[in-house]
Amino acid sequence: MLVLGIVRQLVEGLDAQEVPYCHWKSNDRIGEAVDGLTDLDLLVERSSSSKVLEVFGALGFKQFAPGISRAYPGVEDHLAVDPETGRLVHVHLHYQLIVGEKHLKGYRLPWERAVLAGRVWDDAAGIYVANPSFELLLLVVRAAMKHRFRDTLKALVRPAKKSGWYTEFDWLIRRPGVDSESVRKQAEPLLGSERAQEVADVVQRYIESASRMSLTEIRALRRSLRAYRRYSPQGGLVWRGMREFHWGVGAVNHKWVRRPVSLRRGVAHGGLAVAFLGSDGAGKSTVVNRIRKQFSSKFDVATIYFGSGDGPSSLIRRPLKWANRLRHRREGGGGEGGDRGEGKRGNPLKSLLYFVARGLWAVLVAREKHKNLKRLWRARNRGVLVICDRFPQTQIEGFNDGPLLASWSEHSFALARRLSRWERGIYEEASRFAPDLVVKLRVSPDVAVKRKPEMTVEETDRRDQAIAALRFPSSTDVESVNSDAELERVLAAVTAAIWRRL
């Protein structure tokens, strides 16, 4: 079983501080949890909270603020990056046992000390886990609390299909020493003799015939736990509906709409804007996509494309992009060419069509950048991590996202001069919206040409040197990453650079 270094250090730190803790549920997947492939659910003694946060802080864990549909009292979200693998580790830190139906978790079970008192050591995972018999008791209670009318309808329509908790049930009843009697003994001090026996009967019947928990048993168990409800039945219904609506909006936004708002889980210390720069062949698009997927799986991320090439563009610019690709293909060009077309024609006024097309293209690109700068500012101020693919600059004109009409600044045609000044103002505005972090992906010319055979060594070297020469305000941190390395190493370095500044 693989255990991430940071998880091992976390366990060692909690043990050194003598903090009572255990991984209290879903221990059938404990191997995935300690390897960072799924979340860790750690229950800790509430009185040890200051020691716990000290350990978390020393290891670089950061607390994140969940949205209304994901927040529960006594439960915190902490994330960190494993320095060896660059993998995100997500810990749900439980001070209380909050259970119940999805999007509400309407019960708080005051059994935390009992769970921690009976914890056992899992030698393979190198972590304390809940006693399997107690975990099975909790599983039965959680299943009863989660049950909704829709689950009853599903069982009638598809009686052969069992809910997900049965997989965990099957795993637990195969643990040494786990049977209906061991569960009854765990339940009796907490539920009383009668209810403990009912839970034991549920376990025994499942062991013998894999029978579902009956609706009568679910209702009886719920009645015995009414004192632990967090809401009245009516209040819970309203509150759950509100949370489900908020969750649905967040899910739709994350998957399709992708508006820069914090609906799922935000950065507690405030938003952060990260811009990626790199010449052709540096792997920028691949890195941006992988980083976005990694972070957006845990909290709100907005991606903004500041280029004028194959990325997203306004509807009105799409026909021009199509025409521009045809022109470059006919002329044998590739990538950003600055004034390449103008050099072939001499004075751009020589061709009115070219003049209009070039001016229109530059205006539309500048308007898109202006709109995206505002979007960047708002998203960052809402607590969102903003990942920018490219970023406007004025240090290199007509190249690497610089102004396209710089050569028109002293043109004999007044309209051309006016457009050049207007465009430059848009690009200069970018300095006021400067990102918090700029990641420069540096690539050697030979490697770049292997990845992009249509480029020349001279061209890739020129672009890489131009990116290296770009300067940013003192408020912006700049990190250079060698993108010649294998992708996983590059991703680990980039992830660590972002994480240090979140």
XYZ file of C-alpha atoms in Angstrom:
502
model
C 0.000 0.000 0.000
C 1.393 3.379 -1.041
C 1.310 6.159 1.564
C 2.075 9.714 0.498
C 4.926 11.361 2.365
C 2.775 14.231 3.578
C 0.141 11.818 4.951
C 2.847 9.944 6.826
C 4.157 13.230 8.244
C 0.633 14.256 9.239
C 0.124 11.036 11.208
C 3.524 11.367 12.857
C 2.759 14.974 13.787
C -0.589 14.112 15.374
C 0.993 11.245 17.320
C 3.839 13.504 18.498
C 1.295 16.029 19.784
C -0.660 13.182 21.442
C -3.811 14.114 19.530
C -6.545 11.448 19.625
C -7.636 10.893 16.005
C -8.824 8.216 13.618
C -10.067 7.780 10.083
C -13.654 7.085 11.013
C -15.517 6.033 7.851
C -15.068 4.411 4.429
C -12.042 2.459 5.630
C -12.596 -0.026 2.828
C -10.872 2.661 0.731
C -8.203 3.637 3.240
C -5.452 2.671 0.772
C -6.746 5.215 -1.752
C -7.119 7.830 0.989
C -3.527 7.648 2.241
C -2.319 7.689 -1.375
C -4.193 10.947 -2.013
C -6.629 9.392 -4.509
C -9.647 10.112 -2.326
C -10.359 12.291 0.706
C -9.248 11.581 4.263
C -12.018 11.750 6.897
C -10.233 12.366 10.196
C -12.112 12.587 13.481
C -10.142 14.422 16.191
C -10.718 15.339 19.804
C -12.279 18.800 19.877
C -10.139 19.979 22.786
C -7.031 19.278 20.678
C -7.997 21.683 17.891
C -5.077 24.082 18.503
C -2.555 21.215 18.340
C -4.203 19.855 15.198
C -4.041 23.203 13.422
C -0.401 23.580 14.469
C 0.443 20.245 12.821
C -1.551 21.110 9.720
C 0.089 24.514 9.436
C 3.593 23.096 9.745
C 2.915 20.784 6.790
C 1.501 23.492 4.553
C -2.176 22.597 4.840
C -4.561 25.434 4.029
C -8.153 25.740 5.124
C -10.800 26.316 2.454
C -14.230 27.841 2.897
C -16.992 25.564 1.560
C -20.070 27.015 -0.098
C -23.470 26.951 1.591
C -24.289 23.541 0.097
C -21.108 21.932 1.479
C -20.631 23.558 4.905
C -21.410 21.706 8.127
C -20.716 22.665 11.746
C -17.744 20.904 13.283
C -16.309 19.933 9.888
C -13.432 21.755 8.170
C -11.779 21.383 4.767
C -7.960 21.370 4.720
C -5.839 20.785 1.634
C -2.119 20.432 1.021
C 0.237 19.437 -1.773
C 2.485 16.432 -1.413
C 5.931 17.835 -2.361
C 7.161 14.567 -3.890
C 4.261 13.907 -6.245
C 2.515 17.272 -6.511
C -0.729 15.484 -5.607
C -3.444 17.352 -3.704
C -4.370 15.857 -0.338
C -7.836 16.752 0.965
C -8.640 16.229 4.644
C -12.167 16.536 6.000
C -11.396 17.403 9.614
C -14.286 16.305 11.839
C -14.658 17.614 15.364
C -18.213 16.285 15.459
C -20.029 13.361 13.873
C -22.422 15.077 11.466
C -24.462 12.516 9.518
C -27.677 12.252 7.575
C -29.142 12.706 4.141
C -27.124 14.300 1.372
C -27.105 18.118 1.270
C -28.428 18.362 4.837
C -26.769 15.899 7.241
C -29.467 16.651 9.754
C -28.074 14.713 12.745
C -25.173 15.175 15.115
C -24.228 12.007 16.994
C -22.437 12.752 20.298
C -20.321 9.600 20.001
C -16.961 11.144 19.133
C -15.177 10.052 22.312
C -16.518 6.524 22.021
C -15.181 6.246 18.460
C -11.764 7.617 19.445
C -11.564 5.439 22.557
C -12.022 2.289 20.474
C -9.764 3.210 17.558
C -7.348 0.598 16.205
C -4.080 0.833 14.305
C -4.050 -0.091 10.618
C -0.517 -1.306 10.022
C -0.724 -1.346 6.210
C -2.000 2.237 5.944
C 0.010 3.483 8.914
C -2.926 5.298 10.506
C -5.510 4.881 13.274
C -8.958 3.835 12.043
C -12.291 3.294 13.729
C -12.955 -0.062 15.351
C -14.585 -2.134 12.560
C -17.543 -3.108 14.770
C -18.150 0.529 15.687
C -17.719 1.546 12.057
C -20.381 -1.003 11.072
C -22.707 0.449 13.727
C -22.098 3.926 12.327
C -22.690 2.630 8.812
C -26.106 1.194 9.737
C -27.079 4.439 11.479
C -25.808 6.570 8.592
C -27.697 4.438 6.077
C -30.925 4.883 8.058
C -30.358 8.632 8.374
C -29.590 9.002 4.653
C -32.662 7.105 3.508
C -35.212 9.194 1.614
C -38.539 8.473 -0.041
C -36.839 8.429 -3.438
C -34.689 5.517 -2.199
C -37.864 3.551 -1.427
C -39.114 4.184 -4.961
C -35.778 3.113 -6.440
C -35.918 -0.147 -4.456
C -39.391 -0.856 -5.870
C -38.341 -0.147 -9.454
C -34.971 -1.932 -9.273
C -35.109 -4.333 -6.306
C -31.935 -6.177 -7.328
C -29.781 -3.041 -7.233
C -28.344 -2.146 -3.842
C -27.211 1.266 -2.670
C -23.528 2.079 -2.388
C -23.268 1.492 1.349
C -23.668 -2.271 0.837
C -20.159 -2.458 -0.634
C -18.770 -1.037 2.586
C -21.071 -3.324 4.590
C -19.698 -6.395 2.799
C -16.129 -5.305 3.506
C -16.772 -4.667 7.220
C -18.484 -7.969 7.990
C -15.386 -9.752 6.696
C -13.157 -8.005 9.249
C -11.861 -10.251 12.075
C -14.096 -10.144 15.148
C -16.969 -8.344 13.416
C -20.399 -9.928 13.794
C -23.863 -8.982 14.989
C -22.929 -9.532 18.636
C -19.885 -7.249 18.501
C -22.053 -4.538 16.917
C -24.720 -4.995 19.606
C -22.127 -4.494 22.346
C -20.926 -1.281 20.712
C -24.482 0.011 20.280
C -25.961 -0.835 23.695
C -24.366 2.019 25.708
C -25.374 4.492 23.009
C -28.813 3.328 21.871
C -30.136 1.201 24.694
C -30.722 -2.548 24.774
C -33.832 -2.680 22.574
C -32.495 -0.509 19.743
C -29.037 -2.127 19.940
C -30.650 -5.530 19.426
C -32.554 -4.212 16.393
C -29.305 -2.990 14.845
C -27.714 -6.383 15.573
C -30.677 -8.094 13.894
C -30.172 -5.938 10.781
C -26.518 -6.994 10.657
C -27.283 -10.681 11.261
C -30.003 -10.793 8.631
C -27.680 -9.196 6.096
C -24.923 -11.679 6.930
C -27.323 -14.594 6.419
C -29.345 -13.425 3.412
C -27.995 -10.030 2.251
C -31.409 -8.509 3.083
C -31.993 -4.776 2.998
C -32.836 -2.776 6.079
C -36.637 -2.540 6.194
C -38.507 0.750 6.187
C -39.901 -0.123 9.626
C -36.389 -0.553 11.027
C -35.256 2.699 9.432
C -38.157 4.599 11.012
C -37.588 3.003 14.411
C -33.888 3.898 14.368
C -34.686 7.447 13.334
C -37.205 7.817 16.147
C -34.634 6.705 18.685
C -32.242 9.386 17.411
C -34.738 12.267 17.197
C -32.998 14.086 20.030
C -29.920 14.415 17.838
C -31.700 16.195 14.964
C -30.260 19.552 13.934
C -33.516 20.747 12.337
C -37.228 20.236 12.723
C -38.749 18.070 9.951
C -40.212 21.133 8.246
C -37.084 23.247 8.695
C -34.906 20.431 7.415
C -37.024 20.102 4.279
C -36.718 23.820 3.481
C -33.027 24.015 4.295
C -32.221 20.888 2.270
C -34.083 22.294 -0.728
C -32.079 25.519 -0.556
C -28.799 23.649 -0.289
C -29.684 21.291 -3.151
C -30.524 24.265 -5.372
C -27.207 25.941 -4.505
C -25.351 22.663 -5.120
C -27.058 22.228 -8.491
C -26.163 25.744 -9.610
C -22.550 25.150 -8.562
C -22.386 21.807 -10.384
C -23.815 23.244 -13.615
C -21.456 26.216 -13.413
C -18.442 23.957 -12.807
C -19.207 21.587 -15.679
C -20.673 23.809 -18.388
C -21.138 27.531 -17.640
C -17.828 28.140 -15.822
C -18.632 31.620 -14.600
C -15.948 33.051 -12.268
C -17.918 32.769 -9.017
C -17.255 30.847 -5.817
C -20.162 28.435 -5.400
C -18.497 25.198 -4.289
C -15.386 25.851 -2.220
C -13.389 29.093 -2.135
C -9.850 30.050 -1.177
C -10.088 31.140 2.472
C -7.204 33.617 2.155
C -8.722 35.285 -0.912
C -8.520 34.698 -4.640
C -5.321 34.289 -6.619
C -4.536 35.043 -10.271
C -1.883 32.912 -11.984
C -0.695 33.601 -15.542
C 1.125 30.989 -17.637
C 3.581 32.124 -20.288
C 5.500 29.897 -22.648
C 6.631 29.734 -26.242
C 5.354 27.167 -28.727
C 6.529 23.718 -27.646
C 6.759 24.598 -23.963
C 3.648 22.537 -23.203
C 1.690 25.504 -21.893
C -1.751 24.335 -23.014
C -1.203 20.869 -21.543
C 0.033 22.244 -18.231
C -2.822 24.762 -17.990
C -5.433 22.058 -18.626
C -3.927 19.600 -16.141
C -3.524 22.238 -13.438
C -7.091 23.433 -13.964
C -8.463 19.893 -13.665
C -6.444 19.167 -10.542
C -7.454 22.275 -8.617
C -11.038 22.499 -9.897
C -11.715 19.009 -8.531
C -11.399 20.520 -5.055
C -12.422 24.188 -5.236
C -13.586 26.921 -7.581
C -11.271 27.702 -10.486
C -11.758 30.067 -13.420
C -9.693 29.738 -16.611
C -9.215 32.779 -18.845
C -7.618 32.683 -22.280
C -5.812 35.917 -23.199
C -4.463 34.785 -26.554
C -5.842 35.334 -30.034
C -5.213 31.881 -31.493
C -7.055 28.587 -31.071
C -8.568 29.366 -27.672
C -12.064 30.728 -26.925
C -13.031 33.917 -28.755
C -16.034 36.155 -29.317
C -18.608 35.079 -31.885
C -17.847 38.030 -34.172
C -14.125 37.175 -34.332
C -14.601 33.550 -35.357
C -15.021 34.226 -39.102
C -11.871 36.342 -38.987
C -9.995 33.506 -37.274
C -11.063 31.170 -40.055
C -9.931 33.623 -42.729
C -6.655 34.260 -40.892
C -5.876 30.529 -40.753
C -6.438 30.289 -44.486
C -4.091 33.228 -45.102
C -1.337 31.750 -42.915
C -1.714 28.389 -44.597
C -1.422 29.982 -48.019
C 1.616 32.045 -46.970
C 3.281 29.150 -45.138
C 3.225 31.009 -41.804
C 2.605 29.671 -38.303
C 1.881 31.102 -34.901
C 1.930 34.754 -34.022
C 3.642 36.617 -36.743
C 3.441 40.195 -35.602
C 3.657 42.284 -38.792
C 4.603 39.358 -41.020
C 1.733 40.034 -43.406
C 2.528 43.748 -43.477
C 6.128 43.076 -44.363
C 5.045 41.207 -47.469
C 2.772 44.022 -48.559
C 4.923 46.976 -47.554
C 2.657 49.830 -46.475
C -0.613 48.352 -45.075
C -2.646 51.143 -46.760
C -1.602 49.653 -50.094
C -4.420 47.190 -49.615
C -7.600 48.661 -48.171
C -8.973 45.195 -47.498
C -5.877 44.225 -45.533
C -5.967 47.509 -43.613
C -9.612 47.023 -42.582
C -9.140 43.346 -41.698
C -6.016 44.014 -39.632
C -7.581 46.935 -37.793
C -10.803 45.031 -37.101
C -8.894 42.001 -35.861
C -6.765 44.097 -33.485
C -9.796 45.982 -32.145
C -11.741 42.783 -31.463
C -8.744 41.127 -29.801
C -8.187 44.201 -27.608
C -11.857 44.296 -26.600
C -11.721 40.624 -25.629
C -8.622 41.220 -23.535
C -10.275 44.219 -21.858
C -13.350 42.116 -21.038
C -11.203 39.275 -19.734
C -9.191 41.634 -17.529
C -12.403 42.733 -15.809
C -13.466 39.107 -15.489
C -10.093 38.270 -13.935
C -10.358 41.082 -11.403
C -13.876 40.162 -10.323
C -13.163 36.445 -10.040
C -10.053 36.994 -7.945
C -11.952 39.359 -5.642
C -14.631 36.699 -5.160
C -12.111 34.234 -3.768
C -11.594 32.190 -6.939
C -8.311 30.777 -8.207
C -7.927 32.276 -11.691
C -5.668 30.513 -14.200
C -4.703 32.695 -17.152
C -3.438 31.187 -20.386
C -1.113 34.007 -21.587
C -1.306 37.630 -20.413
C -1.280 41.023 -22.216
C 1.937 43.062 -22.156
C 3.371 46.188 -23.805
C 7.091 45.447 -23.513
C 7.276 43.603 -26.862
C 5.039 45.119 -29.499
C 3.286 42.932 -32.046
C 4.580 39.755 -30.418
C 3.816 37.491 -27.430
C 0.416 39.051 -26.659
C 1.661 42.593 -27.170
C -0.181 45.356 -29.085
C -0.818 44.422 -32.719
C -1.083 47.965 -34.084
C 2.124 49.347 -32.563
C 3.541 50.072 -36.033
C 0.567 52.361 -36.714
C 1.434 54.762 -33.880
C 2.996 57.274 -36.297
C 1.086 56.359 -39.397
C 0.193 59.046 -41.895
C -3.447 58.038 -41.639
C -5.118 59.667 -38.580
C -7.539 56.783 -38.024
C -4.636 54.334 -37.861
C -2.864 56.473 -35.235
C -6.054 56.752 -33.190
C -6.634 52.999 -33.270
C -3.024 52.377 -32.233
C -3.339 54.703 -29.210
C -6.669 53.189 -28.187
C -5.311 49.659 -28.451
C -2.201 50.502 -26.444
C -4.369 51.905 -23.653
C -6.135 48.556 -23.364
C -2.846 46.679 -23.112
C -1.387 49.172 -20.603
C -4.437 48.613 -18.442
C -3.206 45.058 -17.920
C -0.527 46.370 -15.545
C -3.323 47.434 -13.172
C -4.754 43.918 -13.327
C -1.365 42.251 -12.955
C -1.527 38.589 -11.857
C -0.313 37.546 -8.410
C 1.936 34.883 -9.934
C 3.463 34.451 -13.372
C 4.711 30.983 -14.305
C 7.194 31.075 -17.177
C 7.555 27.691 -18.839
C 11.076 27.744 -20.280
C 11.946 25.303 -23.039
C 15.133 24.684 -24.990
C 14.874 25.249 -28.771
C 15.719 21.625 -29.625
C 12.974 20.232 -27.383
C 10.480 22.813 -28.623
C 11.105 21.886 -32.260
C 10.642 18.177 -31.482
C 7.254 19.007 -30.008
C 6.358 21.541 -32.705
C 8.101 20.474 -35.947
C 6.512 23.353 -37.870
C 8.626 25.836 -35.841
C 12.311 26.613 -36.437
C 15.036 26.544 -33.797
C 15.678 30.261 -34.309
C 12.004 31.168 -33.912
C 11.487 29.120 -30.745
C 14.668 30.512 -29.212
C 13.543 34.068 -30.004
C 10.174 33.481 -28.366
C 11.666 31.839 -25.273
C 14.156 34.668 -24.804
C 11.368 37.223 -25.204
C 9.329 35.531 -22.482
C 12.369 35.430 -20.202
C 12.852 39.184 -20.701
C 9.299 40.150 -19.705
C 9.100 42.092 -16.437
C 6.157 42.516 -14.088
C 5.248 44.818 -11.151
C 6.805 44.156 -7.749
C 3.448 42.854 -6.522
C 3.732 39.937 -8.963
C 5.816 36.878 -8.163
C 7.558 35.224 -11.104
C 8.446 31.526 -11.191
C 10.458 29.951 -14.004
C 9.929 26.230 -14.587
C 12.035 24.060 -16.882
C 9.462 22.457 -19.171
C 12.072 20.223 -20.829
C 11.468 17.817 -17.928
C 8.840 15.071 -18.018
C 5.274 16.307 -17.594
C 4.700 14.973 -14.063
C 7.776 16.796 -12.753
C 6.681 20.023 -14.434
C 3.178 19.688 -12.962
C 4.598 19.036 -9.478
C 6.785 22.163 -9.690
C 3.925 24.325 -10.949
C 1.497 22.972 -8.343
C 3.976 23.691 -5.546
C 4.567 27.238 -6.858
C 0.832 27.988 -6.861
C 0.250 26.355 -3.504
C 2.897 28.455 -1.758
C 0.969 31.577 -2.690
C -2.609 30.415 -2.072
